[in-house]
Amino acid sequence: MAVLQSLNVCSRLLRTHRIQWISRLSSSLSLRETLERIIPEKQEEVKSFRAASKEKVIGQITVDQLYGGMRGMKAMLCETSVLDPDEGIRFRGYSIPECQKLLPKAKGGEEPLPEGLFWLLLTGEIPTENQVKEISKEWAARADLPPHVVGMINSFPSNLHPMSQFSAAVTGLQCESQFAKAYASGISKTEYWESTLEDTMNLIAKLPPVAAMIYQNLYHDEVVCPIDPNKDWAANFADMLGYGDSHFEECMRLYLTIHADHEGGNVSAHTCHLVGSALSDPYLSFAAAMNGLAGPLHGLANQEVLLWVTKCREQLGDEISDDQLRDFIWKTLKSGQVVPGYGHAVLRKTDPRYTAQQEFANKHMPNDPLFKLVAQLYRVVPDVLREHGKAANPWPNVDAHSGVLLQHYGLTEMSYYTVLFGVSRAIGVMASLVWDRVLGLPLERPKSMSTEGLKKLVGAN
Ligand code: CMX
């Protein structure tokens, strides 16, 4: 008995030491080494799960879903994040407040570094401060733009929307694709993820200078400042935009973290996955995603919110009563428009990305008049939308709040806001694209039906 007990103690000690040793080892690995450690295990898990469960039914499709934008249809895979209708987004299982608490921060800062979220989305693990610093350094080192892209951005006409400039410039970067080169050289399918990761790192690194050039050309005619290799990605971006004070840097860290990923079915994520499934390279896949993000029902809603709120202030002044606000909202609805920043295809409660921004505003700009108006809208809009009776979700989404923060710091050019969303969205959709290649996901090709075919299928006249 005594021998057994001491054997148990020994094995527990060995296990504890092994766990400590593994976690010490893990915390010193690079991103690529971490992925190399994780990938074989995950591939095996998916392979055996798929083989054991391939006939299991996970849902049914109704005629209404076919005409209704496939809402609720479980039809795709996304490993990086999951969206719960009531709770909102979880990145690899972590809520936004948990990410705010656990992800590494800049020295003296309170908001998480987007580099840390990228690591989490790719690996499922919370990185150490050093690991995040390495990513910041790598992105700073990879940020140079090829001369033809600089020339291209400089020659865009000022009436080309910033999102069109952004997506065109990303397409212009495509000649740098390591994936396209590797594919052309005939690499094996099992190696696709490695060059996809290289493209992902290069693309994310280059997005801030691309976006900053577009901003400076359109609104300030200033030259974009060089990257500082000692600063993090968001702080460099803030500098390049010309707003390099520590509060704006914190705002950008939060902004670029919370907009990064919203599971797989939203238009930008789904587009990136779909285009990537044709083995179009990461640059082409991301440019396509940005063309989807540019729609007013998706990412452009942050521009729409500011236009709408500005119109409200122009018509009603700064002191607006709840009754006046109610009338203004009704006017919008009666003219057949949507209330921008409210409603969601999946969410049924206030978007936690809205709440995170509200908390930031409460901390940093409690007396900002625009923040007060947005808070007043939060009190008034949901009841109006309920009475209107159409929107399944009367609560605000991420876009209802982001413009307020940017306006406060002087970034007032609302037609630019979706570009910031796009820079952030790269983190999520590109991490997903790497996993698409890790798991060897095939060409996406669902079956479409005609109304005639559907009628026959369900036995309708
Ligand atoms: N104001 C007025 N009407 C709204 C509404 C809103 N904010 N949200 C939904 N509705 C309407 C829809 O237009 C639809 O009307 P019809 O039946 O006449 O077509 C009806 O309510 C039912 O729509 P739903 O099932 O609640 O919402 P959907 O899943 O079809 O659409 C979304 C979701 C986001 C497109 C919609 O809520 C909307 O247009 N919101 C305003 C735009 C916006 O904020 N978009 C940003 C979303 C977040 C993001 O992707 O960035």
Short mmCIF file of N, CA and C and ligand atoms in Angstrom, two decimals, residues 71 266 293 296-301 305 333 337-346 348 353 385 388 390-393 397-399 421, ligand 1:
data_model
loop_
_atom_site.label_atom_id
_atom_site.label_comp_id
_atom_site.label_asym_id
_atom_site.label_seq_id
_atom_site.Cartn_x
_atom_site.Cartn_y
_atom_site.Cartn_z
N ARG A 71 -29.81 32.29 -42.86
CA ARG A 71 -29.67 32.54 -41.42
C ARG A 71 -29.75 31.23 -40.62
N ASN A 266 -20.15 35.83 -41.37
CA ASN A 266 -20.36 37.22 -41.79
C ASN A 266 -19.76 37.43 -43.18
N LEU A 293 -16.88 43.87 -46.97
CA LEU A 293 -16.94 44.71 -45.77
C LEU A 293 -17.42 46.11 -46.12
N PRO A 296 -23.00 48.73 -46.93
CA PRO A 296 -23.62 49.45 -45.80
C PRO A 296 -24.30 48.55 -44.76
N LEU A 297 -24.66 47.32 -45.16
CA LEU A 297 -25.27 46.44 -44.15
C LEU A 297 -24.19 45.74 -43.33
N HIS A 298 -22.94 45.86 -43.74
CA HIS A 298 -21.82 45.22 -43.00
C HIS A 298 -20.92 46.34 -42.48
N GLY A 299 -19.67 46.38 -42.88
CA GLY A 299 -18.71 47.31 -42.27
C GLY A 299 -18.95 48.78 -42.53
N LEU A 300 -19.59 49.09 -43.66
CA LEU A 300 -19.82 50.52 -43.95
C LEU A 300 -20.81 51.13 -42.97
N ALA A 301 -21.47 50.29 -42.17
CA ALA A 301 -22.45 50.82 -41.20
C ALA A 301 -21.81 51.81 -40.24
N VAL A 305 -23.56 55.29 -39.53
CA VAL A 305 -23.98 55.74 -38.20
C VAL A 305 -23.58 57.19 -38.00
N LEU A 333 -37.16 55.44 -40.22
CA LEU A 333 -37.82 54.15 -40.52
C LEU A 333 -38.94 54.33 -41.55
N GLN A 337 -35.60 53.53 -44.54
CA GLN A 337 -34.18 53.25 -44.25
C GLN A 337 -34.05 52.45 -42.96
N VAL A 338 -32.90 51.83 -42.80
CA VAL A 338 -32.62 51.14 -41.53
C VAL A 338 -31.97 52.12 -40.56
N VAL A 339 -32.08 51.81 -39.26
CA VAL A 339 -31.33 52.59 -38.26
C VAL A 339 -29.94 51.99 -38.22
N PRO A 340 -28.94 52.73 -38.73
CA PRO A 340 -27.61 52.13 -38.81
C PRO A 340 -27.01 51.87 -37.43
N GLY A 341 -26.28 50.76 -37.32
CA GLY A 341 -25.64 50.43 -36.04
C GLY A 341 -26.54 49.63 -35.11
N TYR A 342 -27.77 49.37 -35.56
CA TYR A 342 -28.69 48.57 -34.73
C TYR A 342 -29.13 47.33 -35.50
N GLY A 343 -29.41 46.26 -34.77
CA GLY A 343 -29.81 45.00 -35.39
C GLY A 343 -28.59 44.13 -35.69
N HIS A 344 -28.84 42.86 -35.88
CA HIS A 344 -27.76 41.94 -36.25
C HIS A 344 -28.35 40.64 -36.76
N ALA A 345 -27.62 40.03 -37.69
CA ALA A 345 -28.12 38.76 -38.27
C ALA A 345 -28.07 37.61 -37.26
N VAL A 346 -27.18 37.67 -36.28
CA VAL A 346 -27.05 36.57 -35.31
C VAL A 346 -27.34 37.06 -33.89
N ARG A 348 -28.66 38.72 -30.51
CA ARG A 348 -30.01 39.08 -30.03
C ARG A 348 -29.94 39.93 -28.76
N ARG A 353 -18.99 44.11 -28.22
CA ARG A 353 -18.02 45.04 -28.83
C ARG A 353 -18.51 46.48 -28.65
N LEU A 385 -37.54 50.39 -32.26
CA LEU A 385 -37.42 49.24 -33.17
C LEU A 385 -38.38 48.12 -32.77
N HIS A 388 -41.71 49.21 -33.98
CA HIS A 388 -41.69 49.08 -35.45
C HIS A 388 -41.97 47.63 -35.84
N LYS A 390 -40.11 45.02 -36.84
CA LYS A 390 -39.46 44.24 -37.91
C LYS A 390 -38.14 43.62 -37.46
N ALA A 391 -37.25 44.43 -36.93
CA ALA A 391 -35.90 43.94 -36.61
C ALA A 391 -35.96 42.84 -35.55
N ALA A 392 -35.32 41.72 -35.83
CA ALA A 392 -35.29 40.62 -34.86
C ALA A 392 -34.46 41.00 -33.63
N ASN A 393 -33.53 41.94 -33.82
CA ASN A 393 -32.66 42.35 -32.72
C ASN A 393 -32.66 43.88 -32.63
N ASN A 397 -25.11 47.23 -32.46
CA ASN A 397 -23.95 46.40 -32.80
C ASN A 397 -22.68 47.25 -32.73
N VAL A 398 -21.57 46.66 -33.08
CA VAL A 398 -20.26 47.32 -32.93
C VAL A 398 -20.20 48.69 -33.60
N ASP A 399 -20.90 48.81 -34.74
CA ASP A 399 -20.76 50.03 -35.55
C ASP A 399 -21.47 51.23 -34.94
N PHE A 421 -11.79 49.30 -39.81
CA PHE A 421 -12.44 48.00 -39.57
C PHE A 421 -11.71 46.93 -40.40
N1 CMX B 1 -33.46 49.39 -38.67
C1 CMX B 1 -34.58 49.16 -39.35
N2 CMX B 1 -34.98 47.96 -39.77
C2 CMX B 1 -34.20 46.92 -39.47
C3 CMX B 1 -33.03 47.05 -38.73
C4 CMX B 1 -32.65 48.34 -38.32
N3 CMX B 1 -31.52 48.57 -37.67
N4 CMX B 1 -32.48 45.83 -38.56
C5 CMX B 1 -33.28 44.96 -39.21
N5 CMX B 1 -34.32 45.62 -39.77
C6 CMX B 1 -35.35 45.08 -40.63
C7 CMX B 1 -34.70 44.42 -41.84
O1 CMX B 1 -34.37 45.40 -42.84
C8 CMX B 1 -35.77 43.46 -42.26
O2 CMX B 1 -36.77 44.19 -42.95
P1 CMX B 1 -37.54 43.54 -44.22
O3 CMX B 1 -38.28 42.39 -43.65
O4 CMX B 1 -38.38 44.64 -44.73
O5 CMX B 1 -36.47 43.12 -45.18
C9 CMX B 1 -36.37 43.02 -40.92
O6 CMX B 1 -36.02 44.02 -39.97
C10 CMX B 1 -35.84 41.70 -40.42
O7 CMX B 1 -34.41 41.76 -40.42
P2 CMX B 1 -33.58 40.97 -39.32
O8 CMX B 1 -33.88 39.52 -39.49
O9 CMX B 1 -33.75 41.57 -37.99
O10 CMX B 1 -32.10 41.34 -39.73
P3 CMX B 1 -31.19 40.72 -40.86
O11 CMX B 1 -30.52 39.51 -40.31
O12 CMX B 1 -31.93 40.54 -42.13
O13 CMX B 1 -30.13 41.87 -41.11
C11 CMX B 1 -28.68 43.60 -40.46
C12 CMX B 1 -29.14 42.19 -40.17
C13 CMX B 1 -27.42 43.89 -39.65
C14 CMX B 1 -28.31 43.71 -41.95
C15 CMX B 1 -29.81 44.59 -40.10
O14 CMX B 1 -30.10 44.51 -38.73
C16 CMX B 1 -29.49 46.02 -40.47
O15 CMX B 1 -29.72 46.41 -41.64
N6 CMX B 1 -28.95 46.83 -39.52
C17 CMX B 1 -28.52 48.18 -39.81
C18 CMX B 1 -27.18 48.15 -40.55
C19 CMX B 1 -26.07 47.75 -39.61
O16 CMX B 1 -25.95 48.26 -38.51
N7 CMX B 1 -25.20 46.85 -40.08
C20 CMX B 1 -23.97 46.47 -39.31
C21 CMX B 1 -24.03 45.06 -38.75
C22 CMX B 1 -22.73 44.72 -38.06
C23 CMX B 1 -21.63 44.55 -39.06
O17 CMX B 1 -21.68 43.61 -39.86
O18 CMX B 1 -20.70 45.38 -39.10
#
